Short mmCIF file of C-alpha atoms in Angstrom, two decimals:
data_model
loop_
_atom_site.label_atom_id
_atom_site.label_comp_id
_atom_site.label_asym_id
_atom_site.label_seq_id
_atom_site.Cartn_x
_atom_site.Cartn_y
_atom_site.Cartn_z
CA MET A 1 96.19 82.59 125.04
CA ASN A 2 99.35 80.48 124.92
CA LEU A 3 102.40 82.98 123.46
CA LYS A 4 105.70 80.99 123.60
CA THR A 5 107.75 84.18 122.21
CA ASN A 6 107.27 87.64 122.09
CA ASN A 7 104.99 89.27 119.94
CA THR A 8 106.99 91.58 118.31
CA LEU A 9 107.86 90.37 115.05
CA SER A 10 110.88 90.82 113.01
CA VAL A 11 111.24 92.92 109.87
CA ARG A 12 113.02 89.72 108.11
CA GLU A 13 109.79 87.39 108.91
CA LYS A 14 107.68 90.10 107.83
CA ILE A 15 109.52 90.11 104.67
CA GLY A 16 109.39 85.91 104.78
CA TYR A 17 105.56 86.11 105.12
CA ALA A 18 104.90 88.81 102.65
CA LEU A 19 106.65 87.22 100.22
CA GLY A 20 104.12 84.18 100.07
CA TYR A 21 101.37 86.63 99.35
CA GLY A 22 103.36 88.34 96.32
CA ALA A 23 103.83 83.99 95.32
CA ALA A 24 100.03 83.82 95.44
CA ASN A 25 99.28 87.22 94.04
CA ILE A 26 100.96 86.14 90.70
CA ALA A 27 98.42 83.06 90.77
CA TRP A 28 95.64 85.14 91.49
CA ARG A 29 95.96 88.62 89.55
CA GLY A 30 97.41 86.77 86.91
CA VAL A 31 94.09 84.43 86.69
CA ALA A 32 91.79 87.71 87.53
CA THR A 33 93.80 90.00 84.82
CA PHE A 34 94.70 87.50 81.90
CA LEU A 35 92.38 84.38 82.63
CA PHE A 36 88.74 85.55 81.03
CA VAL A 37 90.66 87.20 77.86
CA PHE A 38 92.93 84.52 77.26
CA TYR A 39 89.46 82.18 77.49
CA THR A 40 87.49 84.74 75.10
CA ASP A 41 90.17 85.96 72.62
CA VAL A 42 92.59 83.22 72.42
CA TYR A 43 91.42 80.33 73.49
CA GLY A 44 87.77 81.19 71.44
CA LEU A 45 85.09 80.50 74.37
CA SER A 46 82.48 82.82 74.61
CA PRO A 47 82.20 85.15 77.35
CA ALA A 48 79.20 83.80 79.19
CA SER A 49 80.19 79.99 78.79
CA VAL A 50 83.56 81.98 80.75
CA GLY A 51 81.52 83.68 83.37
CA LEU A 52 79.46 80.32 83.98
CA LEU A 53 82.94 78.73 84.28
CA MET A 54 83.90 80.71 86.38
CA LEU A 55 80.53 81.07 88.95
CA ILE A 56 80.08 76.73 88.89
CA ALA A 57 84.04 76.85 90.04
CA ARG A 58 83.92 79.47 92.89
CA SER A 59 80.57 77.68 94.00
CA SER A 60 82.01 74.82 96.05
CA ASP A 61 84.51 77.25 97.37
CA GLY A 62 82.72 78.02 100.87
CA ILE A 63 82.37 74.37 101.73
CA SER A 64 86.60 73.87 100.08
CA ASP A 65 87.37 76.59 102.47
CA VAL A 66 86.06 76.28 105.56
CA LEU A 67 87.23 72.17 105.92
CA MET A 68 90.34 73.42 105.08
CA GLY A 69 89.86 75.56 107.79
CA ILE A 70 89.04 72.37 110.11
CA VAL A 71 92.01 70.63 108.79
CA GLY A 72 94.22 73.45 109.46
CA ASP A 73 93.21 73.92 112.92
CA ARG A 74 93.71 70.20 113.28
CA THR A 75 97.38 69.50 111.64
CA THR A 76 99.95 68.60 113.74
CA SER A 77 103.92 68.53 112.59
CA LYS A 78 106.84 69.64 114.29
CA TYR A 79 106.48 72.55 111.49
CA GLY A 80 103.43 73.82 113.32
CA LYS A 81 99.32 73.76 111.98
CA PHE A 82 99.70 76.44 108.87
CA ARG A 83 102.97 76.58 107.71
CA PRO A 84 103.42 73.15 106.54
CA TRP A 85 100.94 73.44 103.99
CA ILE A 86 102.30 75.94 102.35
CA LEU A 87 105.26 73.93 101.47
CA TRP A 88 103.13 71.08 100.84
CA THR A 89 100.83 73.10 98.07
CA ALA A 90 104.05 75.43 96.40
CA ILE A 91 104.61 73.07 93.37
CA PRO A 92 101.13 71.70 92.81
CA LEU A 93 99.97 75.11 92.54
CA ALA A 94 102.07 76.44 89.93
CA VAL A 95 102.00 74.12 88.28
CA THR A 96 98.49 74.28 87.99
CA LEU A 97 98.37 77.30 87.22
CA SER A 98 100.47 76.36 84.38
CA LEU A 99 98.00 74.46 82.97
CA LEU A 100 95.23 77.07 83.23
CA PHE A 101 96.79 78.74 80.43
CA THR A 102 97.83 75.81 78.03
CA THR A 103 95.60 75.47 75.65
CA PRO A 104 95.60 71.80 74.01
CA ASP A 105 94.22 70.77 70.82
CA LEU A 106 90.75 70.15 71.80
CA GLY A 107 87.07 70.23 70.24
CA SER A 108 84.49 73.15 71.44
CA THR A 109 83.33 70.46 74.26
CA GLY A 110 86.84 69.22 75.13
CA LYS A 111 87.95 72.73 75.64
CA ILE A 112 84.89 73.79 78.33
CA ILE A 113 85.47 70.14 80.03
CA TYR A 114 89.73 70.76 79.89
CA ALA A 115 88.70 74.39 81.59
CA TYR A 116 86.67 73.14 83.92
CA THR A 117 89.24 71.02 85.35
CA THR A 118 91.98 72.84 85.39
CA TYR A 119 90.18 76.21 86.62
CA ILE A 120 88.79 73.70 89.18
CA LEU A 121 92.03 72.50 90.45
CA PHE A 122 93.36 75.35 90.65
CA THR A 123 90.94 76.38 93.21
CA LEU A 124 91.16 73.79 95.26
CA LEU A 125 94.78 74.26 95.53
CA TYR A 126 94.59 77.44 96.06
CA THR A 127 92.54 77.10 98.87
CA ALA A 128 94.74 74.58 100.19
CA ASN A 129 97.99 76.76 100.22
CA ASN A 130 95.51 79.98 100.95
CA ILE A 131 93.85 78.82 104.14
CA PRO A 132 96.74 78.21 105.69
CA TYR A 133 99.04 81.22 104.59
CA GLY A 134 95.79 83.11 105.88
CA ALA A 135 95.46 81.74 109.38
CA LEU A 136 99.37 81.75 109.74
CA MET A 137 98.83 85.22 110.06
CA GLY A 138 96.72 85.04 112.76
CA VAL A 139 99.76 83.00 115.40
CA MET A 140 102.51 84.44 114.12
CA THR A 141 101.63 87.22 117.48
CA GLY A 142 99.01 88.11 119.30
CA ASP A 143 99.76 91.84 119.31
CA ASP A 144 96.67 93.49 117.29
CA LYS A 145 99.20 96.67 115.85
CA GLU A 146 102.36 93.93 115.28
CA ARG A 147 99.20 92.31 113.28
CA THR A 148 98.30 95.43 111.40
CA SER A 149 102.19 96.19 110.74
CA LEU A 150 102.26 92.19 109.63
CA GLY A 151 99.14 93.07 107.19
CA SER A 152 100.46 95.91 105.70
CA TYR A 153 103.80 93.86 104.86
CA ARG A 154 101.82 90.89 103.94
CA MET A 155 99.48 93.56 101.35
CA VAL A 156 102.95 95.69 99.87
CA GLY A 157 103.71 91.86 98.66
CA ALA A 158 100.80 90.90 97.12
CA PHE A 159 100.91 94.00 94.97
CA ALA A 160 104.40 93.05 94.57
CA GLY A 161 103.69 89.83 93.48
CA GLY A 162 100.95 91.74 91.43
CA MET A 163 102.89 94.42 89.26
CA LEU A 164 105.52 91.33 88.67
CA VAL A 165 102.93 89.14 86.60
CA GLN A 166 100.19 92.29 85.81
CA GLY A 167 103.47 94.30 84.42
CA ALA A 168 106.18 91.81 83.00
CA MET A 169 102.81 89.55 80.98
CA LEU A 170 101.79 90.97 78.42
CA PHE A 171 105.94 92.15 77.92
CA LEU A 172 107.24 88.55 77.91
CA VAL A 173 103.67 87.82 75.24
CA ALA A 174 105.42 89.54 72.87
CA TYR A 175 108.95 88.04 73.65
CA TYR A 176 107.42 84.29 73.71
CA GLY A 177 105.08 84.88 71.39
CA ASN A 178 106.74 86.42 68.65
CA VAL A 179 106.20 84.73 64.92
CA ASP A 180 109.38 86.41 63.28
CA PRO A 181 107.09 86.43 59.78
CA ARG A 182 108.10 87.59 56.36
CA ILE A 183 106.51 91.66 56.62
CA SER A 184 106.11 93.62 53.39
CA VAL A 185 105.17 97.01 53.74
CA SER A 186 103.93 99.12 50.40
CA PRO A 187 102.62 102.54 50.52
CA LEU A 188 99.50 103.11 48.61
CA GLY A 189 99.06 106.93 49.84
CA GLU A 190 99.18 109.50 52.17
CA GLU A 191 99.77 107.37 55.62
CA THR A 192 98.40 104.59 53.85
CA TYR A 193 99.97 101.38 53.06
CA LYS A 194 99.14 97.32 52.15
CA VAL A 195 101.01 95.45 54.22
CA THR A 196 101.24 91.48 53.75
CA VAL A 197 102.55 88.81 56.76
CA LEU A 198 103.86 85.14 55.98
CA SER A 199 104.58 82.83 58.56
CA THR A 200 106.30 79.30 57.42
CA SER A 201 104.39 77.85 60.59
CA ASP A 202 100.88 77.74 61.97
CA VAL A 203 99.22 80.75 64.19
CA GLU A 204 95.84 79.71 65.24
CA ASN A 205 95.77 83.22 67.18
CA ALA A 206 98.25 85.81 65.69
CA ASN A 207 98.08 89.33 66.16
CA ILE A 208 98.95 92.50 63.85
CA LYS A 209 99.15 95.90 64.94
CA THR A 210 102.09 98.63 64.77
CA GLU A 211 104.40 98.74 67.54
CA ASP A 212 103.71 101.72 67.94
CA GLY A 213 99.52 101.07 68.42
CA ILE A 214 98.11 104.05 66.25
CA ALA A 215 97.57 102.91 63.16
CA THR A 216 94.74 100.68 62.02
CA PHE A 217 94.71 97.60 60.76
CA ALA A 218 91.72 95.77 57.87
CA LEU A 219 92.05 92.44 56.28
CA GLU A 220 91.27 92.56 52.40
CA GLY A 221 88.08 91.15 51.63
CA SER A 222 86.92 90.41 54.73
CA GLY A 223 85.03 93.61 55.29
CA GLU A 224 85.54 93.81 58.92
CA ALA A 225 86.10 97.61 60.08
CA ALA A 226 89.42 99.13 60.42
CA THR A 227 90.77 98.56 64.22
CA ARG A 228 94.13 99.06 65.68
CA SER A 229 95.00 95.78 66.30
CA VAL A 230 93.74 92.12 65.16
CA SER A 231 93.59 89.13 65.95
CA PHE A 232 93.26 86.14 63.25
CA GLY A 233 94.05 83.00 62.43
CA MET A 234 97.13 81.94 59.97
CA LYS A 235 98.16 79.21 57.89
CA ALA A 236 101.99 78.41 57.27
CA ASP A 237 103.08 79.46 54.05
CA GLN A 238 100.01 82.09 53.27
CA THR A 239 99.70 85.42 52.44
CA TYR A 240 97.39 87.64 54.14
CA ALA A 241 97.20 91.40 53.32
CA PHE A 242 95.94 94.68 55.86
CA VAL A 243 95.19 98.07 54.34
CA VAL A 244 97.18 99.70 57.13
CA GLU A 245 96.02 103.66 57.58
CA GLY A 246 97.33 106.59 60.32
CA GLU A 247 100.95 106.34 60.44
CA ALA A 248 103.59 108.24 58.66
CA GLY A 249 106.53 106.42 57.35
CA LEU A 250 105.63 102.66 58.28
CA THR A 251 108.34 99.86 58.04
CA ALA A 252 108.20 96.50 58.15
CA ALA A 253 110.02 96.53 61.42
CA ASP A 254 107.19 98.53 62.59
CA ILE A 255 104.94 96.13 62.66
CA SER A 256 104.12 93.74 65.52
CA LEU A 257 102.95 89.99 64.62
CA ILE A 258 102.37 87.94 68.13
CA ASN A 259 101.37 84.08 68.98
CA GLN A 260 99.15 84.55 71.27
CA LYS A 261 98.76 81.16 72.68
CA LYS A 262 102.33 80.62 72.89
CA GLY A 263 103.09 83.81 74.04
CA TYR A 264 100.48 83.76 77.25
CA SER A 265 101.84 80.33 78.18
CA ASN A 266 105.19 80.54 77.84
CA ALA A 267 104.97 83.72 80.01
CA ILE A 268 102.89 81.84 83.10
CA TYR A 269 105.71 78.99 82.86
CA LEU A 270 108.01 81.08 84.19
CA MET A 271 105.64 83.29 86.54
CA SER A 272 104.96 79.88 88.18
CA VAL A 273 108.62 79.17 88.92
CA PHE A 274 108.56 82.21 90.89
CA LEU A 275 105.49 81.40 92.76
CA ALA A 276 107.08 78.02 94.15
CA PHE A 277 110.46 79.69 95.04
CA PHE A 278 108.83 82.32 96.75
CA MET A 279 106.18 80.10 98.87
CA ILE A 280 109.20 78.05 99.60
CA LEU A 281 111.05 80.69 101.38
CA THR A 282 107.79 82.05 103.43
CA PHE A 283 107.87 79.17 104.76
CA LEU A 284 111.72 79.02 106.16
CA SER A 285 111.77 82.43 107.47
CA THR A 286 108.21 82.21 109.73
CA ARG A 287 107.20 80.61 113.02
CA GLU A 288 104.25 79.60 114.45
CA ARG A 289 103.96 81.25 118.30
CA VAL A 290 100.12 81.27 119.28
CA GLN A 291 98.30 78.15 120.20
CA PRO A 292 95.23 76.90 121.15
CA PRO A 293 94.30 76.92 124.72
CA LYS A 294 95.59 74.11 126.23
CA ALA A 295 92.76 72.91 127.81
CA GLN A 296 90.96 73.11 124.07
CA GLN A 297 89.18 69.57 123.22
CA SER A 298 88.63 69.19 119.39
CA ASN A 299 85.06 69.91 118.50
CA LEU A 300 84.12 70.79 115.49
CA LYS A 301 79.88 71.72 116.53
CA LYS A 302 81.25 74.28 118.79
CA ASP A 303 83.41 75.61 116.23
CA PHE A 304 81.09 76.20 114.03
CA GLY A 305 79.07 77.28 116.83
CA ASP A 306 80.99 79.71 118.00
CA LEU A 307 81.83 80.44 113.98
CA ILE A 308 77.95 81.41 113.58
CA ARG A 309 77.52 83.63 116.72
CA ASN A 310 80.76 85.73 115.51
CA ARG A 311 79.15 88.75 114.38
CA PRO A 312 82.46 90.51 113.44
CA TRP A 313 83.35 87.97 111.22
CA LEU A 314 80.41 87.56 109.92
CA VAL A 315 79.78 91.43 108.72
CA LEU A 316 83.67 90.75 107.48
CA LEU A 317 82.91 87.51 105.20
CA ILE A 318 79.99 89.66 103.62
CA ILE A 319 81.83 93.06 103.19
CA GLY A 320 85.56 91.05 101.89
CA LEU A 321 83.03 89.42 99.29
CA PHE A 322 81.95 92.67 97.90
CA PHE A 323 84.81 94.09 97.99
CA ASN A 324 86.57 91.56 96.14
CA VAL A 325 83.61 91.66 93.53
CA TYR A 326 84.64 95.12 93.30
CA ASN A 327 88.76 94.68 92.88
CA SER A 328 87.94 91.36 90.49
CA ILE A 329 85.26 93.70 88.32
CA LYS A 330 88.37 96.54 87.56
CA GLN A 331 91.17 93.66 86.91
CA GLY A 332 89.02 91.59 84.95
CA ILE A 333 88.10 94.05 82.45
CA THR A 334 91.35 96.26 82.94
CA VAL A 335 93.13 94.21 79.54
CA ILE A 336 89.78 94.25 77.65
CA TYR A 337 89.41 97.76 78.00
CA PHE A 338 92.76 98.88 77.14
CA THR A 339 92.90 96.26 74.04
CA HIS A 340 89.60 97.15 72.31
CA TYR A 341 88.67 100.76 73.79
CA LEU A 342 92.48 102.21 73.80
CA HIS A 343 93.50 100.03 71.69
CA ASP A 344 97.34 99.75 73.04
CA GLN A 345 96.96 96.49 75.05
CA LEU A 346 100.72 96.83 75.79
CA LEU A 347 99.91 100.30 78.40
CA SER A 348 97.62 98.09 80.34
CA ALA A 349 100.83 96.85 81.68
CA SER A 350 102.15 100.17 82.01
CA TYR A 351 98.58 100.69 84.05
CA LEU A 352 98.84 98.04 86.28
CA VAL A 353 102.29 98.27 87.28
CA ALA A 354 101.38 101.91 88.06
CA LEU A 355 98.33 101.01 90.14
CA MET A 356 100.76 98.33 91.85
CA PHE A 357 103.04 101.70 93.21
CA ALA A 358 99.71 103.03 94.45
CA SER A 359 98.85 100.19 96.16
CA ILE A 360 101.71 99.60 98.22
CA ALA A 361 101.33 103.44 99.28
CA GLY A 362 98.61 102.85 100.63
CA ALA A 363 99.08 99.17 102.02
CA MET A 364 101.94 100.92 103.86
CA ALA A 365 99.95 104.13 104.81
CA THR A 366 96.90 102.06 106.48
CA ALA A 367 98.65 101.26 109.78
CA PRO A 368 99.69 104.77 111.32
CA ILE A 369 95.72 105.99 109.37
CA SER A 370 94.04 102.97 110.70
CA LYS A 371 95.90 104.25 114.37
CA ARG A 372 94.04 107.51 114.50
CA ILE A 373 89.84 107.11 113.09
CA GLY A 374 89.96 103.54 113.66
CA LYS A 375 89.66 100.19 110.77
CA LYS A 376 85.92 100.70 110.81
CA ARG A 377 85.93 104.31 109.32
CA LEU A 378 89.04 104.21 107.67
CA PHE A 379 87.80 100.87 105.68
CA THR A 380 84.55 102.98 105.33
CA TYR A 381 86.16 106.00 104.03
CA ALA A 382 88.42 104.35 101.99
CA LEU A 383 84.91 102.16 99.77
CA LEU A 384 83.26 105.26 99.56
CA PHE A 385 86.47 107.42 98.31
CA SER A 386 87.89 105.12 95.52
CA GLY A 387 84.09 104.20 94.22
CA ALA A 388 83.35 107.45 93.50
CA VAL A 389 86.63 108.41 91.78
CA ASN A 390 86.62 105.11 89.93
CA ALA A 391 83.11 105.65 87.97
CA LEU A 392 84.79 109.01 86.79
CA LEU A 393 85.97 106.74 84.06
CA VAL A 394 83.13 106.77 82.57
CA PHE A 395 83.73 110.63 81.19
CA CYS A 396 87.05 109.17 79.84
CA GLY A 397 87.33 109.05 76.03
CA PRO A 398 90.59 106.60 74.86
CA ASP A 399 92.85 109.24 73.56
CA ASN A 400 92.57 110.92 77.58
CA THR A 401 95.12 108.39 78.84
CA SER A 402 96.62 110.85 81.73
CA GLY A 403 93.02 111.20 83.10
CA ILE A 404 92.24 107.12 83.10
CA PHE A 405 96.00 106.70 84.86
CA ILE A 406 95.45 110.05 87.50
CA LEU A 407 92.45 108.33 88.37
CA GLY A 408 92.87 104.73 88.44
CA ILE A 409 95.90 105.30 90.68
CA THR A 410 93.74 107.75 92.96
CA SER A 411 91.12 105.20 93.08
CA GLU A 412 93.64 102.54 94.19
CA LEU A 413 95.33 103.91 96.46
CA ALA A 414 92.18 103.46 98.60
CA ALA A 415 91.48 100.33 96.94
CA ALA A 416 94.71 99.25 98.96
CA VAL A 417 93.12 99.92 102.31
CA PHE A 418 90.54 96.95 101.84
CA PRO A 419 92.95 93.79 101.87
CA THR A 420 95.07 95.23 104.46
CA LEU A 421 92.99 95.55 106.99
CA PHE A 422 90.37 92.93 106.38
CA PHE A 423 92.82 90.05 107.03
CA ALA A 424 93.98 92.20 110.11
CA MET A 425 90.36 92.24 111.46
CA LEU A 426 90.09 88.45 110.63
CA GLY A 427 92.43 87.34 112.93
CA ASP A 428 90.64 90.35 115.68
CA ALA A 429 87.47 88.24 115.13
CA ALA A 430 89.12 84.80 115.83
CA ASP A 431 90.79 86.86 119.20
CA TYR A 432 87.13 88.12 120.01
CA SER A 433 85.84 83.91 119.59
CA GLU A 434 88.25 83.33 122.02
CA TYR A 435 87.60 85.93 124.89
CA ARG A 436 84.33 85.29 124.33
CA ASN A 437 83.66 81.63 123.98
CA GLY A 438 87.60 80.09 125.75
CA ARG A 439 88.31 78.48 122.43
CA ARG A 440 89.91 79.59 119.39
CA ALA A 441 89.72 78.21 115.56
CA THR A 442 92.27 80.68 113.39
CA GLY A 443 92.14 78.14 110.36
CA LEU A 444 88.06 78.03 110.40
CA VAL A 445 88.12 81.98 110.97
CA TYR A 446 90.21 82.80 108.38
CA SER A 447 88.56 80.42 105.73
CA ALA A 448 86.17 83.44 105.31
CA GLY A 449 89.51 85.30 103.57
CA SER A 450 90.13 82.70 100.93
CA PHE A 451 86.20 82.13 100.53
CA ALA A 452 85.87 85.57 100.29
CA THR A 453 88.38 86.24 97.47
CA LYS A 454 87.70 83.54 95.34
CA PHE A 455 83.96 83.28 95.28
CA GLY A 456 84.18 87.20 94.94
CA GLY A 457 86.09 86.80 91.81
CA GLY A 458 83.76 84.35 90.49
CA LEU A 459 80.87 86.27 90.90
CA ALA A 460 82.91 88.76 89.31
CA GLY A 461 83.37 86.45 86.55
CA VAL A 462 79.60 86.50 85.98
CA VAL A 463 79.20 90.11 85.89
CA ILE A 464 81.52 90.96 83.58
CA GLY A 465 80.63 87.86 81.56
CA ALA A 466 76.69 88.77 81.66
CA VAL A 467 77.57 92.35 81.06
CA LEU A 468 80.18 91.60 77.56
CA ALA A 469 77.39 88.84 76.64
CA ALA A 470 73.91 91.55 76.37
CA PHE A 471 76.36 93.83 74.50
CA HIS A 472 77.26 90.53 71.98
CA TYR A 473 81.43 90.76 72.43
CA SER A 474 83.59 88.18 70.55
CA GLY A 475 86.98 88.81 71.42
CA GLN A 476 87.44 87.04 67.97
CA ASP A 477 85.16 89.00 66.03
CA GLN A 478 86.21 93.23 65.67
CA THR A 479 82.83 94.11 64.53
CA ALA A 480 81.14 92.73 67.94
CA ILE A 481 84.01 93.99 69.79
CA GLU A 482 83.27 97.50 68.28
CA GLY A 483 79.64 96.89 69.47
CA ALA A 484 80.58 96.15 72.32
CA ILE A 485 82.73 99.60 74.06
CA PRO A 486 79.69 100.85 75.93
CA GLY A 487 79.71 97.44 78.04
CA ILE A 488 83.35 97.81 78.51
CA ILE A 489 83.49 100.79 79.66
CA MET A 490 80.54 100.55 82.33
CA LEU A 491 82.28 97.66 83.69
CA MET A 492 85.62 99.84 84.04
CA SER A 493 83.69 102.41 85.35
CA TRP A 494 80.38 102.94 87.59
CA ILE A 495 79.66 99.16 88.05
CA PRO A 496 82.71 98.74 90.03
CA ALA A 497 81.67 101.97 92.30
CA ILE A 498 78.29 100.35 93.11
CA ILE A 499 79.21 97.78 94.55
CA ALA A 500 81.72 99.52 97.38
CA GLY A 501 78.70 102.21 97.89
CA ILE A 502 76.87 98.80 98.90
CA ALA A 503 80.13 97.13 100.47
CA ALA A 504 80.92 100.71 102.67
CA ALA A 505 76.78 101.01 103.65
CA ILE A 506 77.49 96.91 105.34
CA MET A 507 80.71 97.78 107.19
CA LEU A 508 78.73 100.24 109.18
CA LEU A 509 77.09 97.13 110.89
CA TYR A 510 80.38 95.91 111.64
#
């Protein structure tokens, strides 16, 4: 291992590195949290087709991730092996993220083709960005303690980026999607009203509710059950009437009507600008210091042979897959859970922000705790604790928001340990391979991280899609939504907990 400079990293460089993962998580958490509900409730795709899309798109990730690791290890430039890729992919990744949440006017087949094309392109660009970004961590310093510290900064950046997109997204959707319709409210009885709405333009996917989210709406003549929010299509200059119950003193100013399609698109466009800006800052503020042994010859066959015999890497690959399925199920179902079970979509933004604060606290606590009890033991305990606490959400009713927040925050404190330790341990696996074989392939080793993240997210999409499809969920059918509530609760509580328990058992092999 050839170190050009001291192993100690400045706080400035650690923060600069962390910004890159903040940017990546604007993309990744934005997709993990909002794309499923966007595809089903706004774009009109079925849960099963979305789950299949996510699985197929992610199935090629094992190949693309390994190829990108190989390319990164063999890249030669004055900026290093891995840093240039962060710069080259910053703007293309931001543009592709925007395309995911853009909804061209297409037929059902056209929608599927567009979704597949943009989603696969997104995963490929994410690979070209994230594999080099992860490998950069392994060559910024050769000190394993500094690397664990850098991992904590990295995850703080990740959770800050996640907080930005998850906390602001729905409020931006409401802001950019404001329809500004004509609304009239006529009392029919105590806390019962007839509400009529009219828009001067077509709104393909409007969502109506009260600002407080308490009253229930029933579209006149539809025969559908009353719910706290209703999604429907509006024609220009056509009046729609609802019977609204459950709030006293209701006025037109208390009614919210949002164009979800326009709101989601404009909100993600803004987020994409931040993504590109943060990636460029990461490129400018970091340096590569750890170089392969000078005598090392480029030999792809030996690199793969070393990788397959690297037991710590193999175990980490499986662990990463499982904990990413665990986290992605929780992220992917949260907005649906709050929208259709608690009937308060905007409250999910507060919940996700609260989880991000818990994640930052958990990430910062990881380094000192791991020094005391070891990485393997801490990882195992965190998996068991987080899963067990998450399972308790099954006992929370729709009005028990305090209990939901407390359990979610507590579970997330431990869940923040997973990615923080995972990427630091991949660096250790690269060191182990060099110690044992006298060769170093950092990019190839770190390809496990990106593969586990993306394929785990794809498997999570399949699980969510399969469970919701089994309960006949349709995001644009209120009766189907009500019938799918038990499945939504399962996905929010004990299904992820089982996956965490399996991961903890596998960690014993590390």
